[in-house]
Backbone as JSON, one array per atom type, in Angstrom:
{
  "sequence": "MTQEQNTKPASWHATTIVLVKKNGKTVIAGDGQVSLGQTIVKANAKKVRRLGKGDVIAGFAGATADAFTLFERLEGKLEQYPGQLTRACVELAKDWRMDRYLRRLEAMMLVADREVGLTLTGAGDVLEPEAFEHGSVAAIGSGGNYALAAARALLDQPIEADVIAKRAMEIAADICVYTNRNIVLESI",
  "N": [[24.57, -14.59, -13.18], [25.92, -11.6, -11.92], [29.02, -10.68, -10.23], [28.62, -8.8, -8.27], [25.85, -9.15, -7.85], [25.85, -11.76, -6.82], [27.16, -11.48, -4.41], [25.65, -9.78, -2.85], [23.58, -9.38, 0.07], [20.7, -11.24, 0.83], [17.43, -9.7, 0.52], [14.6, -8.51, 2.19], [11.53, -8.89, 0.47], [9.01, -7.72, -1.58], [5.42, -7.58, -2.16], [1.76, -7.23, -2.28], [-0.6, -4.81, -2.57], [-3.89, -3.38, -2.86], [-6.1, -0.87, -3.61], [-9.44, 0.04, -3.61], [-12.22, 1.99, -4.65], [-15.53, 2.34, -4.55], [-18.96, 2.91, -5.11], [-19.24, 4.65, -2.8], [-17.82, 3.22, -0.81], [-14.65, 2.37, 0.53], [-11.85, 0.25, 0.04], [-8.94, -1.28, 1.3], [-6.72, -3.85, 0.48], [-4.41, -6.48, 1.28], [-1.7, -8.89, 0.75], [-0.3, -11.54, 2.74], [2.35, -12.44, 2.59], [5.78, -12.55, 3.32], [8.93, -12.51, 1.99], [12.27, -13.53, 1.85], [14.8, -13.23, -0.11], [14.59, -16.06, -2.15], [13.0, -17.44, -0.29], [9.99, -18.01, 1.61], [9.34, -16.39, 4.49], [7.31, -15.72, 6.11], [3.89, -16.12, 6.19], [1.63, -14.83, 6.94], [1.63, -12.02, 7.51], [0.54, -8.8, 8.61], [-0.17, -6.26, 6.68], [-1.92, -4.28, 6.22], [-3.89, -1.78, 7.76], [-5.73, -0.04, 10.28], [-5.47, 3.51, 10.97], [-4.85, 6.39, 13.0], [-7.75, 7.45, 14.48], [-9.2, 5.34, 13.56], [-10.42, 6.1, 11.37], [-8.93, 6.15, 9.02], [-7.46, 4.1, 6.53], [-4.69, 2.07, 5.74], [-2.08, 0.61, 3.64], [1.0, -0.98, 3.23], [3.96, -1.46, 1.07], [7.05, -2.8, 0.88], [10.01, -2.51, 2.99], [9.55, -3.56, 6.17], [10.09, -2.44, 8.77], [10.64, 0.21, 7.91], [8.1, 0.81, 6.88], [6.5, 0.82, 9.21], [7.79, 3.01, 10.6], [6.89, 4.92, 8.87], [4.07, 4.82, 9.05], [3.8, 5.54, 11.78], [4.74, 8.22, 11.62], [2.82, 9.2, 9.76], [0.54, 8.96, 11.41], [1.14, 10.84, 13.24], [1.01, 13.09, 11.78], [-1.71, 13.07, 11.02], [-2.8, 13.59, 13.49], [-1.91, 16.19, 13.78], [-3.14, 17.42, 11.51], [-6.2, 16.98, 11.86], [-8.82, 15.27, 10.21], [-7.93, 15.84, 7.69], [-6.75, 14.24, 5.45], [-5.35, 14.35, 2.97], [-3.81, 16.62, 3.19], [-2.18, 15.9, 5.46], [-0.79, 13.75, 4.25], [0.67, 15.05, 2.24], [2.31, 16.74, 3.83], [3.67, 14.62, 5.14], [4.97, 13.39, 2.93], [6.57, 15.55, 2.16], [8.4, 15.63, 4.41], [9.45, 13.18, 4.15], [10.83, 13.27, 1.81], [12.69, 15.21, 2.24], [14.09, 14.89, 4.81], [17.04, 13.41, 5.93], [17.16, 10.85, 7.12], [14.59, 9.77, 6.82], [14.56, 9.73, 3.97], [15.91, 7.55, 3.26], [14.33, 5.44, 3.61], [12.7, 2.52, 2.48], [9.83, 2.04, 1.01], [6.38, 2.03, 0.14], [3.11, 3.4, 0.19], [-0.36, 2.95, 0.36], [-3.2, 4.88, 1.17], [-6.23, 5.89, 2.77], [-9.38, 7.54, 3.43], [-12.78, 8.25, 3.97], [-13.25, 9.97, 1.81], [-11.04, 10.35, 0.24], [-8.5, 8.49, -1.65], [-5.09, 7.65, -1.61], [-1.87, 7.35, -3.13], [1.34, 7.08, -1.83], [4.82, 7.9, -1.98], [8.47, 7.6, -1.53], [9.61, 9.39, -3.22], [8.31, 11.66, -3.14], [5.89, 11.8, -4.14], [2.35, 12.09, -4.03], [-0.32, 10.8, -4.91], [-3.55, 10.68, -6.37], [-5.71, 8.1, -7.29], [-6.72, 7.52, -10.67], [-9.94, 8.44, -11.64], [-12.74, 6.45, -12.72], [-15.65, 5.71, -14.5], [-17.25, 4.06, -12.66], [-15.85, 4.09, -10.26], [-12.54, 3.96, -8.52], [-9.3, 2.8, -8.67], [-6.19, 1.64, -7.23], [-2.77, 0.34, -6.98], [0.11, -1.19, -5.36], [3.43, -2.54, -5.02], [5.05, -5.73, -5.75], [3.21, -7.38, -7.04], [1.37, -5.58, -7.75], [0.66, -4.39, -10.28], [-0.62, -6.62, -11.39], [-2.78, -7.0, -9.71], [-4.01, -4.41, -10.07], [-4.83, -4.3, -12.75], [-6.65, -6.42, -12.59], [-8.5, -5.47, -10.82], [-9.35, -3.14, -12.14], [-10.58, -4.28, -14.39], [-12.74, -5.44, -13.07], [-14.18, -3.5, -12.04], [-16.42, -2.23, -13.32], [-18.36, -4.24, -13.03], [-21.26, -5.54, -11.42], [-20.61, -5.74, -8.61], [-19.4, -5.3, -5.24], [-17.0, -3.05, -3.73], [-15.27, -4.38, -1.81], [-15.48, -7.06, -2.68], [-14.35, -6.95, -5.17], [-11.7, -5.94, -4.53], [-10.83, -8.23, -2.98], [-10.99, -10.32, -5.1], [-9.26, -9.43, -6.92], [-6.82, -9.47, -5.55], [-6.61, -12.22, -5.28], [-6.2, -12.94, -7.88], [-3.73, -11.67, -8.52], [-2.26, -13.13, -6.74], [-2.22, -15.53, -8.03], [-0.43, -15.13, -10.05], [1.78, -13.7, -9.34], [4.74, -14.65, -7.62], [5.55, -13.54, -5.22], [3.24, -13.03, -3.87], [0.58, -13.97, -1.72], [-2.39, -15.83, -0.74], [-3.37, -15.09, 1.7], [-5.13, -12.88, 2.65], [-5.64, -9.53, 3.88], [-8.05, -7.36, 4.72], [-9.33, -4.12, 4.78], [-12.05, -1.85, 5.35], [-13.7, 1.29, 4.76]],
  "CA": [[24.61, -13.51, -12.12], [27.23, -10.9, -11.83], [29.75, -10.84, -9.01], [28.03, -7.98, -7.43], [24.51, -9.75, -7.45], [26.11, -12.89, -6.01], [27.71, -11.15, -3.06], [24.65, -8.98, -2.17], [22.81, -10.23, 0.9], [19.21, -11.32, 0.43], [16.6, -8.73, 1.21], [13.12, -8.65, 2.35], [11.11, -8.5, -0.81], [7.82, -7.77, -2.36], [3.97, -7.7, -1.65], [0.74, -6.65, -3.17], [-1.53, -3.95, -1.8], [-4.79, -2.72, -3.8], [-7.19, 0.08, -3.07], [-10.73, -0.02, -4.53], [-13.17, 2.91, -4.24], [-16.7, 2.14, -5.42], [-20.34, 3.22, -4.38], [-19.22, 5.23, -1.47], [-17.0, 2.31, 0.01], [-13.16, 2.32, 0.13], [-11.24, -0.91, 0.63], [-7.54, -1.62, 0.89], [-6.58, -5.27, 0.76], [-3.05, -6.75, 1.05], [-1.39, -10.22, 1.05], [0.38, -11.7, 4.04], [3.64, -13.11, 2.43], [7.04, -11.94, 3.55], [9.87, -13.22, 1.36], [13.63, -13.23, 1.96], [15.33, -13.97, -1.31], [13.69, -17.02, -2.56], [12.34, -18.14, 0.8], [8.94, -17.4, 2.21], [9.67, -16.45, 6.01], [6.07, -15.49, 6.96], [2.76, -16.17, 5.24], [0.41, -14.12, 7.5], [1.97, -10.64, 7.94], [-0.54, -7.84, 8.49], [0.38, -5.12, 5.83], [-3.07, -3.28, 6.06], [-4.34, -1.52, 9.1], [-6.43, 1.28, 10.62], [-4.63, 4.54, 11.57], [-5.54, 7.55, 13.72], [-8.93, 7.04, 15.26], [-9.86, 4.26, 12.89], [-10.97, 6.65, 10.13], [-7.95, 6.14, 7.92], [-6.85, 2.75, 6.48], [-3.42, 2.12, 5.0], [-1.32, -0.62, 3.42], [2.36, -0.82, 2.66], [4.76, -2.38, 0.45], [8.48, -2.57, 1.23], [10.64, -2.92, 4.18], [8.59, -3.54, 7.3], [10.42, -1.3, 9.74], [10.38, 1.48, 7.29], [6.64, 1.0, 6.78], [6.06, 1.15, 10.52], [8.18, 4.32, 10.72], [6.0, 5.85, 7.91], [2.74, 4.58, 9.77], [3.89, 6.34, 13.04], [4.89, 9.55, 11.1], [1.51, 9.65, 9.32], [-0.45, 9.12, 12.53], [1.48, 12.05, 13.87], [0.41, 14.19, 10.79], [-3.2, 13.01, 11.09], [-3.1, 14.36, 14.72], [-1.69, 17.57, 13.59], [-4.16, 17.9, 10.6], [-7.33, 16.08, 11.91], [-9.83, 15.3, 9.1], [-7.39, 16.42, 6.32], [-5.8, 13.25, 5.01], [-4.48, 14.93, 1.85], [-2.75, 17.63, 3.89], [-1.22, 15.14, 6.37], [0.03, 12.92, 3.41], [1.57, 15.97, 1.6], [3.28, 17.0, 4.91], [4.53, 13.47, 5.38], [5.74, 13.31, 1.8], [7.72, 16.56, 2.28], [9.37, 15.12, 5.34], [10.04, 11.93, 3.5], [11.64, 13.56, 0.69], [13.63, 16.25, 2.69], [14.74, 14.35, 5.94], [17.99, 12.47, 5.58], [16.82, 9.5, 7.73], [13.35, 9.3, 6.16], [14.74, 9.57, 2.53], [16.5, 6.12, 2.93], [13.12, 4.35, 3.84], [12.18, 1.79, 1.21], [8.43, 1.59, 1.21], [5.27, 2.81, -0.47], [1.81, 3.27, 1.03], [-1.83, 3.32, -0.04], [-3.97, 5.36, 2.39], [-7.56, 6.3, 2.28], [-10.42, 7.85, 4.27], [-14.1, 8.15, 3.28], [-13.29, 11.03, 0.73], [-9.96, 10.26, -0.81], [-7.57, 7.41, -1.64], [-3.72, 8.2, -2.16], [-0.56, 6.64, -3.15], [2.59, 7.91, -1.15], [6.2, 7.27, -2.29], [9.57, 8.31, -1.03], [10.02, 10.43, -4.23], [7.48, 12.89, -2.75], [4.52, 11.64, -4.65], [1.07, 12.0, -3.25], [-1.17, 10.58, -5.99], [-4.92, 10.28, -6.16], [-5.94, 7.16, -8.51], [-7.48, 8.04, -11.78], [-11.37, 8.03, -11.38], [-13.53, 5.91, -13.76], [-17.13, 5.9, -14.31], [-17.66, 3.24, -11.64], [-14.92, 4.22, -9.04], [-11.24, 4.19, -8.77], [-8.35, 1.65, -8.04], [-4.73, 1.96, -7.29], [-2.13, -0.77, -6.4], [1.55, -1.05, -5.18], [4.04, -3.75, -4.71], [5.53, -6.69, -6.81], [2.15, -7.94, -7.68], [0.52, -4.39, -7.86], [0.12, -4.33, -11.73], [-1.61, -7.54, -11.67], [-4.01, -6.59, -8.9], [-4.56, -3.22, -10.65], [-5.41, -4.75, -14.0], [-7.81, -7.26, -12.29], [-9.47, -4.49, -10.12], [-9.9, -2.26, -13.13], [-11.51, -5.08, -15.2], [-13.9, -5.78, -12.29], [-14.75, -2.27, -11.58], [-17.83, -1.91, -13.79], [-19.33, -5.26, -12.74], [-22.28, -5.23, -10.39], [-20.15, -6.15, -7.26], [-18.96, -4.29, -4.34], [-15.59, -2.73, -3.54], [-14.56, -5.5, -1.16], [-15.37, -8.33, -3.47], [-13.41, -6.46, -6.26], [-10.33, -6.03, -3.9], [-10.38, -9.7, -2.84], [-10.79, -11.11, -6.28], [-7.92, -8.75, -7.6], [-5.7, -10.03, -4.76], [-6.43, -13.63, -5.67], [-5.71, -13.12, -9.26], [-2.37, -11.42, -8.27], [-1.48, -14.24, -6.05], [-2.09, -16.65, -9.09], [0.47, -14.66, -11.05], [3.1, -13.2, -8.7], [5.3, -15.61, -6.69], [5.75, -12.9, -4.08], [2.02, -12.67, -3.34], [-0.09, -15.14, -1.37], [-3.83, -15.83, -0.74], [-3.67, -14.65, 3.07], [-5.53, -11.54, 2.36], [-6.15, -8.79, 4.95], [-8.82, -6.38, 4.01], [-9.94, -3.03, 5.74], [-12.77, -0.86, 4.54], [-14.39, 2.41, 5.47]],
  "C": [[25.87, -12.9, -12.13], [27.74, -11.11, -10.34], [29.08, -9.99, -7.98], [26.7, -8.52, -6.91], [24.79, -10.98, -6.59], [26.53, -12.62, -4.52], [26.69, -10.3, -2.2], [23.88, -9.85, -1.24], [21.3, -10.23, 0.53], [18.43, -10.25, 1.22], [15.24, -9.11, 1.25], [12.49, -8.11, 1.07], [9.58, -8.69, -1.0], [6.5, -7.82, -1.49], [3.04, -7.27, -2.64], [-0.22, -6.0, -2.32], [-2.48, -3.25, -2.96], [-5.79, -1.95, -3.02], [-8.25, 0.05, -4.13], [-11.65, 0.92, -3.9], [-14.37, 2.62, -5.13], [-17.89, 2.23, -4.5], [-20.19, 3.66, -2.98], [-18.35, 4.31, -0.42], [-15.58, 2.32, -0.5], [-12.64, 1.19, 0.79], [-9.68, -0.87, 0.24], [-7.27, -3.04, 1.42], [-5.0, -5.48, 0.46], [-2.77, -8.25, 1.46], [-0.59, -10.3, 2.26], [1.83, -12.25, 3.85], [4.73, -12.09, 2.66], [8.12, -12.84, 3.06], [11.28, -12.66, 1.68], [14.32, -14.0, 0.87], [14.27, -14.83, -1.83], [12.85, -17.8, -1.51], [11.13, -17.38, 1.36], [9.2, -17.53, 3.8], [8.47, -16.32, 6.71], [4.93, -15.41, 5.92], [1.56, -15.28, 5.6], [0.72, -12.75, 8.09], [0.55, -9.71, 7.69], [-0.04, -6.58, 7.9], [-0.71, -4.06, 5.76], [-3.61, -3.03, 7.45], [-5.01, -0.2, 9.17], [-5.37, 2.12, 11.28], [-5.57, 5.62, 12.21], [-6.66, 6.92, 14.64], [-9.77, 6.09, 14.57], [-10.52, 4.75, 11.65], [-10.15, 6.76, 8.95], [-7.52, 4.65, 7.8], [-5.56, 2.94, 5.58], [-2.83, 0.84, 4.78], [-0.05, -0.12, 2.97], [2.96, -1.86, 1.88], [6.21, -1.87, 0.61], [8.98, -3.12, 2.52], [9.81, -2.62, 5.43], [8.85, -2.42, 8.35], [10.27, 0.08, 9.13], [8.91, 1.76, 7.08], [6.11, 1.42, 8.2], [6.48, 2.53, 10.91], [7.24, 5.24, 10.08], [4.6, 5.86, 8.71], [2.69, 5.6, 10.95], [3.97, 7.86, 12.6], [3.5, 10.0, 10.52], [0.51, 9.7, 10.41], [-0.2, 10.45, 13.17], [0.83, 13.36, 13.08], [-1.03, 14.18, 10.89], [-3.64, 13.79, 12.43], [-2.98, 15.89, 14.61], [-2.75, 18.25, 12.54], [-5.44, 16.99, 10.69], [-8.4, 16.29, 10.7], [-9.28, 15.7, 7.72], [-6.22, 15.38, 5.97], [-4.95, 13.69, 3.92], [-3.35, 15.76, 2.41], [-1.71, 16.93, 4.73], [-0.42, 14.22, 5.34], [1.01, 13.85, 2.72], [2.69, 16.38, 2.57], [4.31, 15.84, 5.06], [5.5, 13.22, 4.08], [6.85, 14.39, 1.74], [8.75, 16.23, 3.17], [10.11, 14.06, 4.8], [11.12, 12.21, 2.52], [12.8, 14.51, 1.28], [14.53, 15.67, 3.79], [15.64, 13.32, 5.55], [17.67, 11.0, 5.96], [15.67, 8.99, 6.92], [13.53, 8.97, 4.58], [15.29, 8.24, 2.16], [15.5, 5.09, 3.1], [12.77, 3.83, 2.42], [10.77, 1.24, 1.44], [7.58, 2.48, 0.31], [4.07, 2.49, 0.22], [0.66, 3.58, 0.13], [-2.5, 3.82, 1.19], [-5.26, 5.91, 1.88], [-8.38, 6.73, 3.51], [-11.65, 7.79, 3.5], [-14.0, 8.97, 1.95], [-12.15, 10.66, -0.29], [-9.01, 9.0, -0.55], [-6.15, 7.95, -2.21], [-2.72, 7.23, -2.16], [0.58, 7.45, -2.62], [3.84, 7.2, -1.55], [7.24, 8.26, -1.69], [10.08, 9.42, -2.07], [9.24, 11.66, -3.94], [6.16, 12.75, -3.54], [3.48, 11.37, -3.75], [0.06, 11.94, -4.46], [-2.48, 10.12, -5.74], [-5.14, 9.3, -7.46], [-6.84, 7.87, -9.45], [-9.03, 7.5, -11.4], [-11.99, 7.59, -12.76], [-14.84, 6.18, -13.52], [-17.71, 5.22, -13.01], [-16.82, 3.28, -10.32], [-13.54, 4.37, -9.48], [-10.43, 3.04, -8.1], [-6.99, 2.19, -8.13], [-4.02, 0.61, -6.58], [-0.58, -0.57, -6.31], [2.05, -2.53, -4.93], [4.32, -4.68, -6.0], [4.28, -7.18, -7.69], [1.0, -6.77, -7.91], [-0.04, -4.29, -9.2], [-0.82, -5.39, -12.02], [-2.93, -7.33, -11.0], [-4.74, -5.33, -9.59], [-5.35, -3.48, -11.93], [-6.76, -5.57, -13.59], [-8.88, -6.31, -11.64], [-10.17, -3.61, -11.22], [-10.9, -3.06, -13.99], [-12.89, -5.52, -14.41], [-14.73, -4.53, -11.91], [-16.2, -1.93, -12.12], [-18.73, -3.02, -13.74], [-20.15, -4.91, -11.51], [-21.83, -5.91, -8.99], [-19.49, -5.09, -6.53], [-17.54, -4.17, -4.25], [-14.75, -3.91, -2.88], [-14.48, -6.75, -1.89], [-14.34, -8.07, -4.6], [-11.97, -6.58, -5.65], [-9.93, -7.47, -3.68], [-10.05, -10.45, -4.08], [-9.4, -10.6, -6.85], [-6.74, -9.24, -6.86], [-5.47, -11.51, -5.26], [-5.85, -13.76, -7.12], [-4.2, -12.77, -9.26], [-1.6, -12.5, -7.78], [-1.26, -15.56, -7.05], [-0.93, -16.4, -9.94], [1.86, -14.41, -10.42], [3.55, -14.02, -7.56], [5.51, -14.85, -5.36], [4.42, -12.41, -3.34], [1.23, -13.91, -3.01], [-1.54, -14.78, -1.13], [-4.27, -15.35, 0.88], [-4.02, -13.17, 3.05], [-6.17, -10.88, 3.61], [-6.84, -7.67, 4.25], [-9.47, -5.46, 5.09], [-10.8, -2.12, 4.81], [-13.38, 0.2, 5.43], [-15.47, 2.92, 4.52]]
}
């Protein structure tokens, strides 16, 4: 360990969030673990929730206070652009990238309504997941790649989106030390 790494304070770290769209159903699932350095400080955090009037679901990875700030901002954009999730997310991404305060926020989000699922980042990205024959998936966080791979592998199986999301999260929890099996799942 370098001197700089040794003197750096421990930071809140990691999570896993996965989005699955299949057969007209969209699901976002997330784990409940909050870690500070090598310590689990909370096992049942709720990182997935409904926004607006309940017609949008979202999950976050990153600093909790930053994520709540982004949730609040996104709700404001949803009020400004009702029924236009993509437009609201693009406007949030613009603010996130341009505003000095927001630019320092350390979080990523997956958001979805009945029509679209999106990944939002502080770099100004608003990305729709790649569509496959049987649906689409996206994931973020430290265990995101594990959940993404598992969900993609399950996408063509005769199982529903919520089952795929839950199973993908369980697989990620088996591999990623920053992901647990306290899964919160929201669907629309």
